[in-house]
Coordinates of C-alpha atoms and ligand atoms in Angstrom, one line a residue:
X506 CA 4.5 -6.1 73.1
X507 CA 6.8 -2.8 72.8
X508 CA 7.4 -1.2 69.7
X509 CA 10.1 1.1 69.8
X510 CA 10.6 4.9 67.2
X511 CA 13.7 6.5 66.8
X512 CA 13.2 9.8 64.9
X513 CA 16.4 11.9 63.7
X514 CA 18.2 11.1 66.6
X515 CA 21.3 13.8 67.5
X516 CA 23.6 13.8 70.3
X517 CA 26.4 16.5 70.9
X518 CA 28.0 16.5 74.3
X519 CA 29.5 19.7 75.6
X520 CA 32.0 20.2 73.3
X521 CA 29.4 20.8 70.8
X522 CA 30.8 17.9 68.0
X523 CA 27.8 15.5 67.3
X524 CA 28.6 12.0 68.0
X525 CA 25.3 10.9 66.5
X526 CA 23.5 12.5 63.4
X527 CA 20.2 11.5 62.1
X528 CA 19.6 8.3 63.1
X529 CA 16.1 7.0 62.5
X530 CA 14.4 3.5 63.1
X531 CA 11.7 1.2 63.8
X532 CA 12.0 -1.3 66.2
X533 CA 9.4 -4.2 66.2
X534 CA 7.8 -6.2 69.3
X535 CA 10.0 -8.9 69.7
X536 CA 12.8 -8.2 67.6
X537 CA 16.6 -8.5 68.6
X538 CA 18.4 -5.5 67.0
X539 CA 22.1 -5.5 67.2
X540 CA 24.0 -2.5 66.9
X541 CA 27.2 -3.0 65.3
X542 CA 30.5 -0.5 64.5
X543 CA 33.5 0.5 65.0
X544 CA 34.4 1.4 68.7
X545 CA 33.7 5.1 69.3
X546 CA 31.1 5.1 66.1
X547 CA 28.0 6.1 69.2
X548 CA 26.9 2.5 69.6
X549 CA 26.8 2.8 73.5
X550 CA 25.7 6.4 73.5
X551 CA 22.7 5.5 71.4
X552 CA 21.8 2.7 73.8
X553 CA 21.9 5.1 76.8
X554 CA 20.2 7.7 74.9
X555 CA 17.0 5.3 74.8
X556 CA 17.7 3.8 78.5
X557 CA 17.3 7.6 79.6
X558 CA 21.1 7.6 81.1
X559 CA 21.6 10.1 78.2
X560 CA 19.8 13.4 77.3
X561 CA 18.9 13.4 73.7
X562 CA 20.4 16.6 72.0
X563 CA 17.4 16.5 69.1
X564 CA 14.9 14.1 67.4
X565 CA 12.5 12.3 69.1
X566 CA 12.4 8.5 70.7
X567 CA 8.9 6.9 71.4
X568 CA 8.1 3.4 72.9
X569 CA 4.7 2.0 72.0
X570 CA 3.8 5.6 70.4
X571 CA 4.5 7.5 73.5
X572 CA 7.1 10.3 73.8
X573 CA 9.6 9.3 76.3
X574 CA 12.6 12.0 75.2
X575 CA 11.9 13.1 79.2
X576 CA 10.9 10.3 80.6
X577 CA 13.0 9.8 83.8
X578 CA 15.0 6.1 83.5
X579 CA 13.3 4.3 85.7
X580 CA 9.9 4.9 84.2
X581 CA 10.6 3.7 80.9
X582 CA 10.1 -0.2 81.5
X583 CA 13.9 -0.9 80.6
X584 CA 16.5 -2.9 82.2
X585 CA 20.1 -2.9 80.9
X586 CA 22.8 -5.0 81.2
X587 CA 26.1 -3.8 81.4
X588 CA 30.0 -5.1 80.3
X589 CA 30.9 -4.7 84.1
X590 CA 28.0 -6.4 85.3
X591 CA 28.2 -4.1 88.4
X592 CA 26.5 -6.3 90.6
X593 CA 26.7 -5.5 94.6
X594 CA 29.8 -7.1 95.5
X595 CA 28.6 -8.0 99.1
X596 CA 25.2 -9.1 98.6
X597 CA 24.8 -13.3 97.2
X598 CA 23.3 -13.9 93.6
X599 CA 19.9 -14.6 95.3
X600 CA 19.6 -10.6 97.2
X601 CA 21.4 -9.2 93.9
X602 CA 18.7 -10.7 91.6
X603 CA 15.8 -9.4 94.7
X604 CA 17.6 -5.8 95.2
X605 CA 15.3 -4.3 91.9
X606 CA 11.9 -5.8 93.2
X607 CA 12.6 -5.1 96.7
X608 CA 13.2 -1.5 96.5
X609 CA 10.3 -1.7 94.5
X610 CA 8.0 -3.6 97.7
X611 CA 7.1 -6.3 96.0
X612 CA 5.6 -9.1 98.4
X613 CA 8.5 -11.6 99.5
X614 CA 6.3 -14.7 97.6
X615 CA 6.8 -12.8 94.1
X616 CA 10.2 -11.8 94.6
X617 CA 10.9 -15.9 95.5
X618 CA 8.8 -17.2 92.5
X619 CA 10.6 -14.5 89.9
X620 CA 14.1 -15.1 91.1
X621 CA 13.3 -18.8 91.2
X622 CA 12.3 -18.3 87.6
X623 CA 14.8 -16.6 86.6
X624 CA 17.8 -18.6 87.9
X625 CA 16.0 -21.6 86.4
X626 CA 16.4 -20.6 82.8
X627 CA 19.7 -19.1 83.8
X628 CA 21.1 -22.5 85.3
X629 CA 22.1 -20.4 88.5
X630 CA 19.9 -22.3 90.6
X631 CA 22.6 -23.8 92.6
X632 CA 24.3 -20.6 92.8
X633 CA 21.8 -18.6 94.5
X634 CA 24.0 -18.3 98.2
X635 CA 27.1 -17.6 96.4
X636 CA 28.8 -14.2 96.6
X637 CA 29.9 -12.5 93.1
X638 CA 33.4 -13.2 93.7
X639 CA 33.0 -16.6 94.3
X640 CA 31.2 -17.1 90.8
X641 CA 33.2 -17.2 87.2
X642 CA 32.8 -14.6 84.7
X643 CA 29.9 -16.2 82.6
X644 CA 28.2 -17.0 85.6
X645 CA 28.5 -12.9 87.0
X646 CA 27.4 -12.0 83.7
X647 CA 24.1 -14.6 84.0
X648 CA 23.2 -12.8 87.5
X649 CA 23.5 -9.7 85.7
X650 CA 21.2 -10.7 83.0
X651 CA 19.0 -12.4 85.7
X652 CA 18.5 -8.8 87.5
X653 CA 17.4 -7.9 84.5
X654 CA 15.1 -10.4 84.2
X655 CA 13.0 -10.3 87.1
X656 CA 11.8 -7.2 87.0
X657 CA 10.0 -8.6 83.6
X658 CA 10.5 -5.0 82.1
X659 CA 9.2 -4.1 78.4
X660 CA 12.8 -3.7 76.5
X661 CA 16.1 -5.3 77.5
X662 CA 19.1 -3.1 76.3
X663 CA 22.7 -5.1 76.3
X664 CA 25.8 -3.3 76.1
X665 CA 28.7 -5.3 75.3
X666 CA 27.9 -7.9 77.6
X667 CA 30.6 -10.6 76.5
X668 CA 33.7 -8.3 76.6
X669 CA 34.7 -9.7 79.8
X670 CA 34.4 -13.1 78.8
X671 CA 37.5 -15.2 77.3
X672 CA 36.6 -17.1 73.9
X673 CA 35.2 -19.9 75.1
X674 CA 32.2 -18.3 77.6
X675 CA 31.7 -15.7 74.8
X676 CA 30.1 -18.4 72.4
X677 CA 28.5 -20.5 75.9
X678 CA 26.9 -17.1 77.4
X679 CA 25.8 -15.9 73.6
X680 CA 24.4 -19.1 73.2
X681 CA 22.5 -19.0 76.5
X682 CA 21.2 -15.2 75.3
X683 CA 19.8 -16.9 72.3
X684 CA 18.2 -19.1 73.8
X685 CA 16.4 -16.3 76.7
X686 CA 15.6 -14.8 73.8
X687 CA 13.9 -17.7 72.0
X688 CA 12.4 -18.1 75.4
X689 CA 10.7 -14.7 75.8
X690 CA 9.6 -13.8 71.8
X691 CA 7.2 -11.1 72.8
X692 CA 10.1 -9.2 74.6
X693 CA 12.2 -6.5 72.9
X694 CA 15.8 -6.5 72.5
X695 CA 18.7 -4.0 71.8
X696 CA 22.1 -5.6 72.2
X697 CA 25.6 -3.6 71.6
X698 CA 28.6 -4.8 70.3
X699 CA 31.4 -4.3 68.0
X700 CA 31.9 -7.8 67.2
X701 CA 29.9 -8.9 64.1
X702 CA 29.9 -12.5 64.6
X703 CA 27.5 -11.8 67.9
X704 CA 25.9 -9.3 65.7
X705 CA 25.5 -12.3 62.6
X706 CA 24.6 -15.1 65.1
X707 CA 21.9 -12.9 67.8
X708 CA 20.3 -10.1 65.8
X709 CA 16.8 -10.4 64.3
X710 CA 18.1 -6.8 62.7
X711 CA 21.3 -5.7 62.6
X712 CA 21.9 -2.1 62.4
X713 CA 25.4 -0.9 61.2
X714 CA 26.7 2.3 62.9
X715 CA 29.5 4.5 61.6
X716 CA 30.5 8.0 60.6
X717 CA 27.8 9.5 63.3
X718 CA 25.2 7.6 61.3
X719 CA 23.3 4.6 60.6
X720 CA 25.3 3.2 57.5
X721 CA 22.7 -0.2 56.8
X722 CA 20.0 -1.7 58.6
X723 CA 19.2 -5.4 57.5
X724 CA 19.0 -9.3 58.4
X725 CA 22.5 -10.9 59.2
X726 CA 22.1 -12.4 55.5
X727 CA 20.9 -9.4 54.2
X728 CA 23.7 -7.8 55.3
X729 CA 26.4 -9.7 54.2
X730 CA 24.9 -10.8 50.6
X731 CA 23.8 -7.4 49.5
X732 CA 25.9 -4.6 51.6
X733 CA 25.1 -1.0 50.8
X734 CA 28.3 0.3 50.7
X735 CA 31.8 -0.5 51.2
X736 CA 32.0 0.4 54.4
X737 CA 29.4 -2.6 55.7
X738 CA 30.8 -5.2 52.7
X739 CA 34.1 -4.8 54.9
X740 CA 32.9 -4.5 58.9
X741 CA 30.4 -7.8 57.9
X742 CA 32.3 -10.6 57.2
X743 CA 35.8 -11.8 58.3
X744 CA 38.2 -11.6 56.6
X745 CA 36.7 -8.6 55.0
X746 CA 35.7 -8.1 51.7
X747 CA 38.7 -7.7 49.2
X748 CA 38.1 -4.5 46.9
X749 CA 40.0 -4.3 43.6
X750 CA 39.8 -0.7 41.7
X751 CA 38.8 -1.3 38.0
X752 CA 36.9 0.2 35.2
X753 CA 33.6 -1.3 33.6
X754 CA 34.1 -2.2 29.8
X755 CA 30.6 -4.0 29.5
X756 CA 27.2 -3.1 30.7
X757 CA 23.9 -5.0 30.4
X758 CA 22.3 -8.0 32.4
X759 CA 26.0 -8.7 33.3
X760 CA 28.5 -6.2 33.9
X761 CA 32.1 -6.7 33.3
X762 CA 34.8 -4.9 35.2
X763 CA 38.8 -4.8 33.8
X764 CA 40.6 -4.5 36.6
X765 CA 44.1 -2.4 37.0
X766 CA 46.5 -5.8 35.9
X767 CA 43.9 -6.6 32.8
X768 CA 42.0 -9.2 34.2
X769 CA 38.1 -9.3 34.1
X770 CA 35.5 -9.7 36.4
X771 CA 32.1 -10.6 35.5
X772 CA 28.9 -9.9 37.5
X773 CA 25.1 -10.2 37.3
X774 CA 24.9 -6.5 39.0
X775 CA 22.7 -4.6 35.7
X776 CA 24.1 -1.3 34.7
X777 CA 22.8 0.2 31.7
X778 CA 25.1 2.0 29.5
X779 CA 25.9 5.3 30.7
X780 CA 27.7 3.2 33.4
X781 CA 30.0 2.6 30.7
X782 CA 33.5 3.8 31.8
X783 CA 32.9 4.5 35.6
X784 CA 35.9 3.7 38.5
X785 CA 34.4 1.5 40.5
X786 CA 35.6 -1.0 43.0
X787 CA 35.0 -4.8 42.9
X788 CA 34.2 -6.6 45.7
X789 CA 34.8 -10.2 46.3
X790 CA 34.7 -11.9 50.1
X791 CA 37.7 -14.0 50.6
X792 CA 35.7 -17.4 51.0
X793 CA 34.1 -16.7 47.4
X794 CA 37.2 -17.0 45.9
X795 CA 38.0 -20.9 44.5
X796 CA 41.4 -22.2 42.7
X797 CA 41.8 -22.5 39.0
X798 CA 43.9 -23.1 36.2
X799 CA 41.6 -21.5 34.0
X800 CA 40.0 -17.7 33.5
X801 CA 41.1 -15.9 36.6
X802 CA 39.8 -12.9 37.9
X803 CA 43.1 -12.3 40.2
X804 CA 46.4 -13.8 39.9
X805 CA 48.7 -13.5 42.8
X806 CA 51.7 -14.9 44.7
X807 CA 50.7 -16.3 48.2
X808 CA 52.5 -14.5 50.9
X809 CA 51.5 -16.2 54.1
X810 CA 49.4 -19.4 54.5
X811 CA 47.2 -19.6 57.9
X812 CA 45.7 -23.1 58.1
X813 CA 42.9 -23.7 59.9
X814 CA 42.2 -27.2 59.6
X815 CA 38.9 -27.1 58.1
X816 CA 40.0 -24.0 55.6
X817 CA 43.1 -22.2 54.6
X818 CA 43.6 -18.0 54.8
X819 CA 45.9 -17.5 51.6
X820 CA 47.3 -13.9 52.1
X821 CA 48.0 -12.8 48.8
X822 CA 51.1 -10.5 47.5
X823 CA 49.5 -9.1 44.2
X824 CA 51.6 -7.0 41.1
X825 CA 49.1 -4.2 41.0
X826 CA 46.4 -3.9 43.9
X827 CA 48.1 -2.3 46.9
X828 CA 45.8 -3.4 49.0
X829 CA 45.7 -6.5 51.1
X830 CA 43.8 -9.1 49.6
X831 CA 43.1 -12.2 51.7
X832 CA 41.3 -15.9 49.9
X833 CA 40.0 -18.3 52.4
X834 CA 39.7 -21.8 51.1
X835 CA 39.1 -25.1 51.8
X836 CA 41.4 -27.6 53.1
X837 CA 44.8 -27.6 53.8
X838 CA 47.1 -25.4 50.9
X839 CA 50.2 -24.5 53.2
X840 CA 52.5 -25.6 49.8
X841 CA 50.8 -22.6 47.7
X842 CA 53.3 -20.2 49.6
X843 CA 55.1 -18.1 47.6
X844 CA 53.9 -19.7 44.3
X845 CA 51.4 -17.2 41.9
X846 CA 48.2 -18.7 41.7
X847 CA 45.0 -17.8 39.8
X848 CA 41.5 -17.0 40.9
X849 CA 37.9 -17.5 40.3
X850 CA 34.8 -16.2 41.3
X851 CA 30.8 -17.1 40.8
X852 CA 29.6 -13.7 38.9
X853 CA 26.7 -14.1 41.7
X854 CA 29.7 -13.3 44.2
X855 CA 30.8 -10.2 42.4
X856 CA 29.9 -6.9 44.2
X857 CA 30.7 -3.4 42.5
X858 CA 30.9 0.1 44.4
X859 CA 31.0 3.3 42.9
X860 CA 32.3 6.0 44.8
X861 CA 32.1 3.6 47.9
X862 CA 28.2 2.7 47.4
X863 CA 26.6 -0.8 45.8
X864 CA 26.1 -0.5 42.2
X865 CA 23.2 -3.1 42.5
Ligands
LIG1960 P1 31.0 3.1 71.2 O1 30.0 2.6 72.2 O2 30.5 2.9 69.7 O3 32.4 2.7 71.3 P2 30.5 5.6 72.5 O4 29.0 5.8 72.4 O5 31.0 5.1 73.8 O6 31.0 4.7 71.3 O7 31.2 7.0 72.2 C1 30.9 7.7 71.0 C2 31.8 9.0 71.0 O8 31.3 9.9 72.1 C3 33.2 8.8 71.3 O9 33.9 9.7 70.5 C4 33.4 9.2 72.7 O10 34.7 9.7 73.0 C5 32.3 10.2 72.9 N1 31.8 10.3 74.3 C6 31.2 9.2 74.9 N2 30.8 9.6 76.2 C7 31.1 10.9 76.3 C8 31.0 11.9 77.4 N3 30.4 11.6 78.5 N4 31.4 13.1 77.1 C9 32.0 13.5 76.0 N5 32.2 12.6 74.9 C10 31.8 11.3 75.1

């Protein structure tokens, strides 16, 4: 069991601009944290910084209450899989998965049993005298994660490990992670990635970097039903969140919004009355949006239709909101193109930001 404590964590490298400001957390035995952002937002940085392959500039990290800021690498019970996978091209799946335990002189019968384990609940097992060139991508990427494995270490840090992988091995190799992970509950897991459906579909936790900072950390769920800010309504979710500038008119146990072409949009966010007034953005995801003929809360021409099969992406063309505004519904619509059409939402579906952070 390996708790992890991530105190004001900075990193500046030498050109002196930090890359990560205050970034604080507590990481549970067992848990699968996802770190999530933009690319260049730290995510990978961050990850080094607690494998040791990173100084830390300030702040302090602990695992199991112990300070490990100096703690050389290979003493902190971690093993990391990479994008790359950087196995040794020239030595079979079997010696790659041994090189760790070897180097550490482990007896030959444990080094058999773990990699034997290992390639068991990695389905490698009739791979084991293959070279890495001779193996396809998913299956370089399982010896990789099977490395890691065998040296049974205390926290298991993943950075990007599906990048290399077309669509298909993606979702068959983040299902397989799942499944390790289901596997080994008592083990500790930080995965990397800047793609939020791995982020919805693996985390435990998902932690949303951005702007040198830790932006939200929350459940997948949590995340997407109650984001703090704008910034995480639109990174979790796809297609993202639509925001429409209004003004509220009504405060209370419901709050009502007018937006800029007249139209209202009613909420159960609570605001009391000094809200009365305030810009704020509304927020509305694109599947929470349903066809009427009735009260609307946007009225728009359709623009492009992308159907899906099981849904339809309306992309809408709208008088006065500027910004792109996508509804995702279901079925087939492609005859909606280029007609105006009306809008509802549930007023359980109806976020509102001021000055970019959740009025809830
Ligand atoms: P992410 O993994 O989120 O894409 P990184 O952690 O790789 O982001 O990088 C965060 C920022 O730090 C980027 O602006 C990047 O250019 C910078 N950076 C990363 N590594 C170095 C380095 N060795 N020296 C200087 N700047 C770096």
């Amino acid at each position: 069991m390996t708790q992890l404590k991530l105190i004001s964590l900075e990193k500046s490298y030498n050109n002196g601009t930090p890359v990560l400001k205050n970034v604080s957390l507590d990481i549970q035995s067992g848990e699968l944290i996802v770190f999530v952002g933009p690319s260049g937002c730290g995510k990978s940085t961050l990850l080094r910084m607690i494998a040791g392959l990173e100084q830390i500039t300030d702040g302090t990290l602990e695992i199991d209450g112990q300070y490990m800021n100096d703690m050389p690498a290979s003493k902190r019970g971690i093993a990391m899989v990479f994008q790359s996978y950087a196995l040794y091209p020239h030595l079979t799946v079997r010696d790659n998965m041994s090189f760790a335990l070897k180097i550490a002189k482990y007896k030959q019968s444990d080094i058999d049993a773990a990699v034997s384990k290992a390639a068991k609940a990695l389905k490698l097992e009739d791979y084991l005298d293959r070279l890495p060139k001779e193996l396809s991508g998913g299956q370089r990427q399982r010896v990789a994660i099977g490395r890691a494995i065998v040296r049974d270490p205390k926290v298991f840090l993943f950075d990007e490990p599906l990048s290399n992988l077309d669509a298909a091995l993606r979702v068959e190799t983040r299902i397989e992670i799942a499944r390790l992970k289901e596997s080994m509950p008592d083990r500790t897991m930080i995965y990397v990635t800047h793609d939020q459906v791995e982020a919805m579909t693996l985390a435990s936790r998902i932690v949303v970097l951005a702007n040198n900072t830790v932006e939200q950390v929350g459940t997948p769920l949590d995340l997407y039903d109650n984001p703090d800010n704008e910034f995480v309504a639109q990174f979790i979710g796809s297609p993202a969140m639509n925001l429409l500038p209004g003004e509220i008119v009504a405060t209370g146990k419901q709050t009502k919004v007018k937006l800029s072409d007249n139209c209202v949009a009613v909420s159960n966010i609570v605001t009391s009355e000094s809200d009365l007034g305030k810009q704020v953005n509304v927020g509305i995801r694109p599947e929470d949006l349903s066809l009427t003929e009735d009260d609307h809360v946007l009225e728009a021409v359709v623009d492009i239709t992308e159907a899906l099969g099981e849904y339809t992406l309306l992309y809408l063309k709208h008088v006065s909101h500027a910004a792109n505004l996508v509804a995702k519904v279901p079925g087939t619509h492609k005859s909606l193109r280029n007609k105006l059409i009306k809008f509802i939402a549930k007023p359980s579906k109806i976020h509102i930001f001021h000055d970019g952070i959740s009025m809830r």
